[in-house]
mmCIF file of C-alpha atoms in Angstrom:
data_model
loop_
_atom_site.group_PDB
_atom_site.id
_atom_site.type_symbol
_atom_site.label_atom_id
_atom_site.label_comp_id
_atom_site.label_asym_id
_atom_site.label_seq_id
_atom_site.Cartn_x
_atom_site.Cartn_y
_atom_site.Cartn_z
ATOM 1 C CA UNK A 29 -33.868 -8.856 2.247
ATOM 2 C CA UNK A 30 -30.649 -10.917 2.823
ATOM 3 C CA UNK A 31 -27.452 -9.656 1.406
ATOM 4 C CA UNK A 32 -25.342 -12.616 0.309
ATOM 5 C CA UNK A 33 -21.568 -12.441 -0.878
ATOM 6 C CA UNK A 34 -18.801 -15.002 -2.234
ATOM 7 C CA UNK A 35 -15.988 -15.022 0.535
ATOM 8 C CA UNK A 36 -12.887 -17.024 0.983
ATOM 9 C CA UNK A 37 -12.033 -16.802 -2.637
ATOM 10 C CA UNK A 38 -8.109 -17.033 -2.155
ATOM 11 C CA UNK A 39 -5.655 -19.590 -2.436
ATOM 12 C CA UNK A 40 -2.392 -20.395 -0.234
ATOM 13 C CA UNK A 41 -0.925 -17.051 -0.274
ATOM 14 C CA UNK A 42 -3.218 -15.310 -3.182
ATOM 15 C CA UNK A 43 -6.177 -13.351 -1.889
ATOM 16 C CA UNK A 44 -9.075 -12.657 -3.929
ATOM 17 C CA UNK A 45 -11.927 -11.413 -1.461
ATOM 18 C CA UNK A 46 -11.649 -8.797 1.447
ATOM 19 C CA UNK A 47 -13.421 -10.948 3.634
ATOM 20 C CA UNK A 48 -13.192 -9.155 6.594
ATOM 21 C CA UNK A 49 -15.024 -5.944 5.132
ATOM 22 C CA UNK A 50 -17.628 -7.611 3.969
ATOM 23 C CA UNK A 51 -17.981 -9.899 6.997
ATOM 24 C CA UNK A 52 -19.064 -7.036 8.849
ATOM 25 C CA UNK A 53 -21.802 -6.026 6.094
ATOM 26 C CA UNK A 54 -23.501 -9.149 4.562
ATOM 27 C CA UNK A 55 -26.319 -11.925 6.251
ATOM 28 C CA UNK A 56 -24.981 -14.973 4.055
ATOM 29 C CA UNK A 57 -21.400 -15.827 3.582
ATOM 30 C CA UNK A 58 -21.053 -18.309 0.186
ATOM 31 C CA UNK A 59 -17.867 -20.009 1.061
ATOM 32 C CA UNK A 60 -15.723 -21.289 -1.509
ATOM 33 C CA UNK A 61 -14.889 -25.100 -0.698
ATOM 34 C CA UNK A 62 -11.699 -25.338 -2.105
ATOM 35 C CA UNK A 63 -13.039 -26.327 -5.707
ATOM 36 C CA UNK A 64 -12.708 -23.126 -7.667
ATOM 37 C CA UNK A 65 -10.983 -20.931 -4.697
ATOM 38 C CA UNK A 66 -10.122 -21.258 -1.123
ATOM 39 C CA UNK A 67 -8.348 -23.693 0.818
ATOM 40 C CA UNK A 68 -8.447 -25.597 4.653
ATOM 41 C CA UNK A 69 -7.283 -22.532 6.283
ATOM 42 C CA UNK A 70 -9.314 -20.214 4.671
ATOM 43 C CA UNK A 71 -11.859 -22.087 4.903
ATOM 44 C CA UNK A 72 -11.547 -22.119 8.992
ATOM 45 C CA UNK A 73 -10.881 -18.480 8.890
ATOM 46 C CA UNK A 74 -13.877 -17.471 7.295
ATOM 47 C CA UNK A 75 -16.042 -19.547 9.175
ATOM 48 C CA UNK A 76 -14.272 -18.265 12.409
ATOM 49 C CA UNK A 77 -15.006 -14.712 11.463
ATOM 50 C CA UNK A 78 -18.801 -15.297 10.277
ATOM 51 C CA UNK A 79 -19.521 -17.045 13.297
ATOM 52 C CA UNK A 80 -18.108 -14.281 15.416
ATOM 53 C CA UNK A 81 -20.489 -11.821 13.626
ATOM 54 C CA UNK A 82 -23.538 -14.306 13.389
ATOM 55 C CA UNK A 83 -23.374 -13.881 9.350
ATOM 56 C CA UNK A 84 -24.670 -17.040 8.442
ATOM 57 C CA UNK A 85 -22.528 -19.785 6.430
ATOM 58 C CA UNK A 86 -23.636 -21.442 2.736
ATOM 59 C CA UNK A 87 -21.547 -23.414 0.734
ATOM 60 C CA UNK A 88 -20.751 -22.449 -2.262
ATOM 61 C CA UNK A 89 -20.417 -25.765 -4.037
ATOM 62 C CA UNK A 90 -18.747 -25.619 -8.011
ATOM 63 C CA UNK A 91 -17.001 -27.695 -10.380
ATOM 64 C CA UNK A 92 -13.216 -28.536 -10.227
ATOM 65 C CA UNK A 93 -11.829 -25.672 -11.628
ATOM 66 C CA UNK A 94 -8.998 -24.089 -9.656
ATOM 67 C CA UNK A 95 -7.207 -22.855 -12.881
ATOM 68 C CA UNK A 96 -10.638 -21.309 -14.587
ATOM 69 C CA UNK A 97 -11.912 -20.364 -10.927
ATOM 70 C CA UNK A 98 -14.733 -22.673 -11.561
ATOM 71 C CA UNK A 99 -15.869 -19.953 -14.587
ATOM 72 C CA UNK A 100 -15.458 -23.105 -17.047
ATOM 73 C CA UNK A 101 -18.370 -25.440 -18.022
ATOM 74 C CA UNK A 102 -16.903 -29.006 -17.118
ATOM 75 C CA UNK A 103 -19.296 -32.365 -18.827
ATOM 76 C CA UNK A 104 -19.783 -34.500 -15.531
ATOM 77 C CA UNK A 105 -21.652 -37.512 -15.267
ATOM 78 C CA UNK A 106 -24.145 -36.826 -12.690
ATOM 79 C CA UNK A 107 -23.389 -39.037 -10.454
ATOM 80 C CA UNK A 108 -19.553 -37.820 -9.586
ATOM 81 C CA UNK A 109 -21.246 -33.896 -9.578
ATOM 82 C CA UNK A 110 -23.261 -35.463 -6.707
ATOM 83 C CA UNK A 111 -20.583 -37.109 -5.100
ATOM 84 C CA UNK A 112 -18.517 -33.577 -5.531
ATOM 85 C CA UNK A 113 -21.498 -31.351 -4.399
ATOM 86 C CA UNK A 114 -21.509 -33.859 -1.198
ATOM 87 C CA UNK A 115 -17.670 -33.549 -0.576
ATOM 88 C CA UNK A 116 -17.551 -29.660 -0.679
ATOM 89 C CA UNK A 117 -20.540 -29.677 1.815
ATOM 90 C CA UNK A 118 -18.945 -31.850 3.729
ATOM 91 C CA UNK A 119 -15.744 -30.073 4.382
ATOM 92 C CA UNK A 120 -17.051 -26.411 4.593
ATOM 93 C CA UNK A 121 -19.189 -28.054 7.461
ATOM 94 C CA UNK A 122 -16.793 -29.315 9.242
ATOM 95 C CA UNK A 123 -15.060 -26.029 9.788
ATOM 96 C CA UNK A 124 -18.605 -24.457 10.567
ATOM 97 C CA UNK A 125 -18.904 -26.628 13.544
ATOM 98 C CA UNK A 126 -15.766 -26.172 14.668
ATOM 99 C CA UNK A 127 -16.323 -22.265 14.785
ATOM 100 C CA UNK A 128 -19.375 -23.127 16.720
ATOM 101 C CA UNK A 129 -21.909 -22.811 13.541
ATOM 102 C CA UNK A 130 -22.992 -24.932 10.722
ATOM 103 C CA UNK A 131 -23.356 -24.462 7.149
ATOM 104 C CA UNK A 132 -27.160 -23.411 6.444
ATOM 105 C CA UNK A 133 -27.319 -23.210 2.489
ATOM 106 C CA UNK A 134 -26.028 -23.855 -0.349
ATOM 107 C CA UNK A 135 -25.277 -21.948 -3.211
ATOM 108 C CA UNK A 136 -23.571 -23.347 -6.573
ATOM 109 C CA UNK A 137 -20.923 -21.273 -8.268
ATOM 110 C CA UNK A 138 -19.988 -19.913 -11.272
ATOM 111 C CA UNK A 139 -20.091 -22.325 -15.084
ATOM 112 C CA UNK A 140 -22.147 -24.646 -12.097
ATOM 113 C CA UNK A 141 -24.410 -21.836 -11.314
ATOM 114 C CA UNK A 142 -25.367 -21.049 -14.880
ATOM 115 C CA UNK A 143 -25.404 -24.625 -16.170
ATOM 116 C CA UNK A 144 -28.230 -25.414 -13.962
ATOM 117 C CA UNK A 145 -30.405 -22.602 -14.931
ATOM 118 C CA UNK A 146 -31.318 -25.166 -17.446
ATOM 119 C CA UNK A 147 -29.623 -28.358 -17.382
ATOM 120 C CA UNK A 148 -32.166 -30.919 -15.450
ATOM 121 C CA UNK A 149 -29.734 -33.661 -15.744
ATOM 122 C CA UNK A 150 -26.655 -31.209 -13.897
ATOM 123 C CA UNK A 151 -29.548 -29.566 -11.600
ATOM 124 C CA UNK A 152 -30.527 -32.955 -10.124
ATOM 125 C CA UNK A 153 -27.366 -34.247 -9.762
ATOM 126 C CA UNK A 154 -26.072 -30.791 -7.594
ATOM 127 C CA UNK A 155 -29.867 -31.607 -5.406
ATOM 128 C CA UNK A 156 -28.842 -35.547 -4.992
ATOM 129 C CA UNK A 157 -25.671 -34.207 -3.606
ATOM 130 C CA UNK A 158 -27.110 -31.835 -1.363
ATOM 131 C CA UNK A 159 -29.494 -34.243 0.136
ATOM 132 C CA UNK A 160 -26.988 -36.317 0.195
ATOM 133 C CA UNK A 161 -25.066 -33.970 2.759
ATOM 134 C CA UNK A 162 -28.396 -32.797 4.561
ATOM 135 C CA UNK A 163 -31.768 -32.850 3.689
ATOM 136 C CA UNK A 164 -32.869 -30.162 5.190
ATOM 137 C CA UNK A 165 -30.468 -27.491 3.744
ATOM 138 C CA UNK A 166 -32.200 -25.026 1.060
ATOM 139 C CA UNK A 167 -30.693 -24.289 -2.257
ATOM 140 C CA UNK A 168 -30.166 -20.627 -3.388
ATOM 141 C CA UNK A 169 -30.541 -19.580 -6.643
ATOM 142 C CA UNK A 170 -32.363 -17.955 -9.538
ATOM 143 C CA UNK A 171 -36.000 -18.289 -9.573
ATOM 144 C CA UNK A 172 -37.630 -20.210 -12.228
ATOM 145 C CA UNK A 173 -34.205 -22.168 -12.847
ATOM 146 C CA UNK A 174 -34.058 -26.181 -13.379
ATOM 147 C CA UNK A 175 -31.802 -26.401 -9.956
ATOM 148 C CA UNK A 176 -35.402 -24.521 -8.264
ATOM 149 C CA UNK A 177 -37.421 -27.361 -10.511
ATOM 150 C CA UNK A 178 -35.288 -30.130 -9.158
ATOM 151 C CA UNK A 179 -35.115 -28.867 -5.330
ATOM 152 C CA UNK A 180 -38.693 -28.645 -5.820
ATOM 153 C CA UNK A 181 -39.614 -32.257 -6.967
ATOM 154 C CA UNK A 182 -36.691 -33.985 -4.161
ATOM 155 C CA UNK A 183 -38.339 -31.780 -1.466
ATOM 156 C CA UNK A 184 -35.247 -29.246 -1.119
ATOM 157 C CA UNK A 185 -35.788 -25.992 0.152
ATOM 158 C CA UNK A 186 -35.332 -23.439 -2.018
ATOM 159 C CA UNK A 187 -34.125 -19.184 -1.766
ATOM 160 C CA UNK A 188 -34.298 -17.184 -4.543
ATOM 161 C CA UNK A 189 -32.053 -14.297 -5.178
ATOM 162 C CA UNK A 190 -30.893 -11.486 -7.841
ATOM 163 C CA UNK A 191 -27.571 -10.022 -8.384
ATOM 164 C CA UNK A 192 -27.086 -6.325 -7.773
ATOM 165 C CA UNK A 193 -24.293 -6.179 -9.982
ATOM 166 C CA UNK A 194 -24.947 -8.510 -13.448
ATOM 167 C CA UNK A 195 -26.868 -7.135 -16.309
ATOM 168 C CA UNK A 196 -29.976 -9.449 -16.802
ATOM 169 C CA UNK A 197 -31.977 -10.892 -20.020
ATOM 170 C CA UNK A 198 -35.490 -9.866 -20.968
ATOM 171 C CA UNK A 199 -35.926 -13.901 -20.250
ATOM 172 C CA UNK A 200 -34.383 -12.950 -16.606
ATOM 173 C CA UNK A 201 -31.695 -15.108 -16.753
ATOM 174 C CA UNK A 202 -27.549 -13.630 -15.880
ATOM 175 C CA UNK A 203 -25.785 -12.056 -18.971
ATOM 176 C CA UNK A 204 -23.149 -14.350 -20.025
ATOM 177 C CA UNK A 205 -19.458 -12.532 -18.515
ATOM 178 C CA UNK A 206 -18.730 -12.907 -22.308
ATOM 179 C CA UNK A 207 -20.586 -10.739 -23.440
ATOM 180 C CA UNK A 208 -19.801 -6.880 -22.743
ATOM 181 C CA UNK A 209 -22.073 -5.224 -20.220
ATOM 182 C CA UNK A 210 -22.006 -8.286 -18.287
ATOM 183 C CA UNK A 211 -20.848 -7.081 -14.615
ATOM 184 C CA UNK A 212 -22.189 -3.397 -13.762
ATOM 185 C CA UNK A 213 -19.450 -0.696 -12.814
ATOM 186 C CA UNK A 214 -21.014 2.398 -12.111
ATOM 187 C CA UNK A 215 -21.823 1.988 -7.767
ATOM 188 C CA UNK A 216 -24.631 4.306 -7.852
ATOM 189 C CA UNK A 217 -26.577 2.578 -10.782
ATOM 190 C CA UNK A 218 -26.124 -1.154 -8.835
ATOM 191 C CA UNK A 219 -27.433 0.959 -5.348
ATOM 192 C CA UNK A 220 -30.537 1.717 -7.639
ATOM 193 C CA UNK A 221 -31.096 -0.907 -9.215
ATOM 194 C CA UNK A 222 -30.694 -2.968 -5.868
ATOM 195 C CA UNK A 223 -33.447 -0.762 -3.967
ATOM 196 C CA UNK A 224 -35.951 -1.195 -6.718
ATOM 197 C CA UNK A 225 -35.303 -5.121 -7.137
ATOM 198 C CA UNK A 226 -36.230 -5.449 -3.449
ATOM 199 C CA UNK A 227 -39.056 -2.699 -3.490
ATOM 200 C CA UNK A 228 -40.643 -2.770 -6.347
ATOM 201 C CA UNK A 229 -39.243 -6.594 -7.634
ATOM 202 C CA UNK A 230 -38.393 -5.478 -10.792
ATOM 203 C CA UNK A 231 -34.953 -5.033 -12.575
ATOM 204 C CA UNK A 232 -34.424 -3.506 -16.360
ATOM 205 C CA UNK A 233 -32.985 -5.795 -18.308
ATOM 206 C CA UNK A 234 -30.116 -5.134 -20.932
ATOM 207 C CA UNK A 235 -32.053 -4.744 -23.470
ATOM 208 C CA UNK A 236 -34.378 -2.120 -21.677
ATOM 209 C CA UNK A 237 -37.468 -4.645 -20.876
ATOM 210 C CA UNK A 238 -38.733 -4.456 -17.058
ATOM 211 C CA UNK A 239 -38.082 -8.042 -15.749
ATOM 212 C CA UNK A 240 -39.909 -8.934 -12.554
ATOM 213 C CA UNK A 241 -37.371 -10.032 -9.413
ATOM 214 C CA UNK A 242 -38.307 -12.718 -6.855
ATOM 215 C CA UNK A 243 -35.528 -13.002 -4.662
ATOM 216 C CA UNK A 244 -35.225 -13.155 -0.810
ATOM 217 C CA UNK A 245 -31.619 -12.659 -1.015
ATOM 218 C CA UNK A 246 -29.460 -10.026 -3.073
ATOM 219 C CA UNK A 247 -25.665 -10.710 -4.181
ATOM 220 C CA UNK A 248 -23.003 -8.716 -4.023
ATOM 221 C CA UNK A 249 -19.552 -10.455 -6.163
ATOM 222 C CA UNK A 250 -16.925 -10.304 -3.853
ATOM 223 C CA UNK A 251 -14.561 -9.999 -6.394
ATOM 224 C CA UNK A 252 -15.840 -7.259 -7.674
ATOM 225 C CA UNK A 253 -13.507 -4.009 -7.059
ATOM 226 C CA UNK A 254 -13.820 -2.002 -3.921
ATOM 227 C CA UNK A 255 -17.167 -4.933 -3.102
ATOM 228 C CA UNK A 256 -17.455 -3.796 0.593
ATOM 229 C CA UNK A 257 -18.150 -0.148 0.029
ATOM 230 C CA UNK A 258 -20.493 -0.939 -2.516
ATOM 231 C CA UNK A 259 -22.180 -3.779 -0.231
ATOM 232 C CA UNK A 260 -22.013 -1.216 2.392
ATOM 233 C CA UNK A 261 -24.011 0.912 0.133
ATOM 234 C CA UNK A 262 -26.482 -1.155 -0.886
ATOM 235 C CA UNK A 263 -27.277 -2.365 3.041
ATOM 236 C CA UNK A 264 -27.597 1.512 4.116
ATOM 237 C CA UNK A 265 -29.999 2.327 0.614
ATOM 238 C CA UNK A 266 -32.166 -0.669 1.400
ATOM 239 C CA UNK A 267 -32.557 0.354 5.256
ATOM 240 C CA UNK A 268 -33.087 4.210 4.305
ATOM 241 C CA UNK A 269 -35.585 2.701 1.885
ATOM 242 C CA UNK A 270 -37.710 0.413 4.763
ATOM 243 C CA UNK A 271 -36.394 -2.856 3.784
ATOM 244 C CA UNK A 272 -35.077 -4.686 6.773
ATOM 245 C CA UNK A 273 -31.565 -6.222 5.989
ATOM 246 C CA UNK A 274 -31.285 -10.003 7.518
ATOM 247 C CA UNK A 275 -30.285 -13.503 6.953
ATOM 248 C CA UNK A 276 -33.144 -15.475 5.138
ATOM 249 C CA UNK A 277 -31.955 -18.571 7.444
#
């Protein structure tokens, strides 16, 4: 199982994410690219540091959204998501080479992320821009989504994943942050609940239905208070357990 995280989530002097905790902990750094958080010189740091510890390096591509931290649903025509998608790539990957690496994956963010659970028109647009950038780079994200649907029919790779610390739907989809019970709290509960959606692929969902879990990688927010212990957590539970913890690139 890979354990992903959201990393360079600052701004100028604001930091967000304690990327180098959790540097030393996850497989898969998604690095904001300066849409909805980070900036050039974060950018450069985090790819420094990831390179350094052979974490491997996704984009995490969203809409622009510095004020909402890309948490607000923006109406794009398609083609300027695509051309945005393509830009963010683009710059994350220069930084990646220059660190010696390269960006591997991509991974949409926030309002982005959800919207293309089931917008086809937003889902193809985020693929055309990825292909765009490099056709060979694979797509994470939930399984069963329209971005999955669209990678599929373009020919994009695609990784699924789960999210050790959102509640889910009984239709297996994220619990909007609006609603309460969104984001889990209690460490031990996510430590479960992470162990059994990479042993047994199954997660209960808020409403207390078991929801089967397909997902080669497993997020950890990096926002999320005191996020390295509990990543730290999960990565020792799922070892004790017999599931080997490493990159799915």
């Amino acid at each position: 199982m890979d354990l992903n995280a959201d990393l360079g989530e600052g701004f100028g002097r604001w930091t967000l994410t304690d990327d180098e905790a959790l540097l030393d902990i996850v497989t898969s750094a998604n690095v904001a690219c300066g849409f909805h958080a980070g900036d050039p010189s974060i950018m450069r740091r985090v790819c420094a540091r990831a390179a350094e510890r052979g974490v491997r390096i996704g984009a995490q591509v969203s809409y622009r959204d510095l004020a909402g931290f890309g948490r607000r649903a923006i109406d794009m025509p398609p083609e300027e998501l695509a051309d945005e998608v393509t830009y963010q790539i683009g710059a994350l990957e220069v930084f990646a080479r220059a660190a010696g690496s390269r960006v591997t994956y991509v991974k949409p963010h926030g309002a982005l992320y959800n919207r293309v659970v089931a917008d086809e028109g937003q889902a193809a647009a985020v693929i055309e821009g990825i292909r765009r950038a490099d056709p060979s780079l694979p797509v994470l994200g939930l399984p069963g989504s329209a971005l999955h649907r669209a990678a599929e029919a373009a020919g994009t790779p695609t990784v699924t994943e789960a999210f050790a610390d959102r509640a889910y739907t009984a239709a297996g989809t994220l619990v909007s942050r609006r609603e309460p019970g969104a984001v889990l709290h209690d460490e031990d509960e996510v430590v479960t609940r992470s162990v059994r959606m990479a042993r047994e692929r199954q997660v209960i969902a808020i409403t207390g239905e078991l929801v089967p879990v397909e997902a080669r990688s497993l997020c950890v927010h990096g926002d999320t208070p005191s996020a390295a212990r509990l990543a730290r957590r999960i990565h020792a539970a799922l070892s004790e357990a017999g599931t080997a913890v490493e990159p799915f690139t």
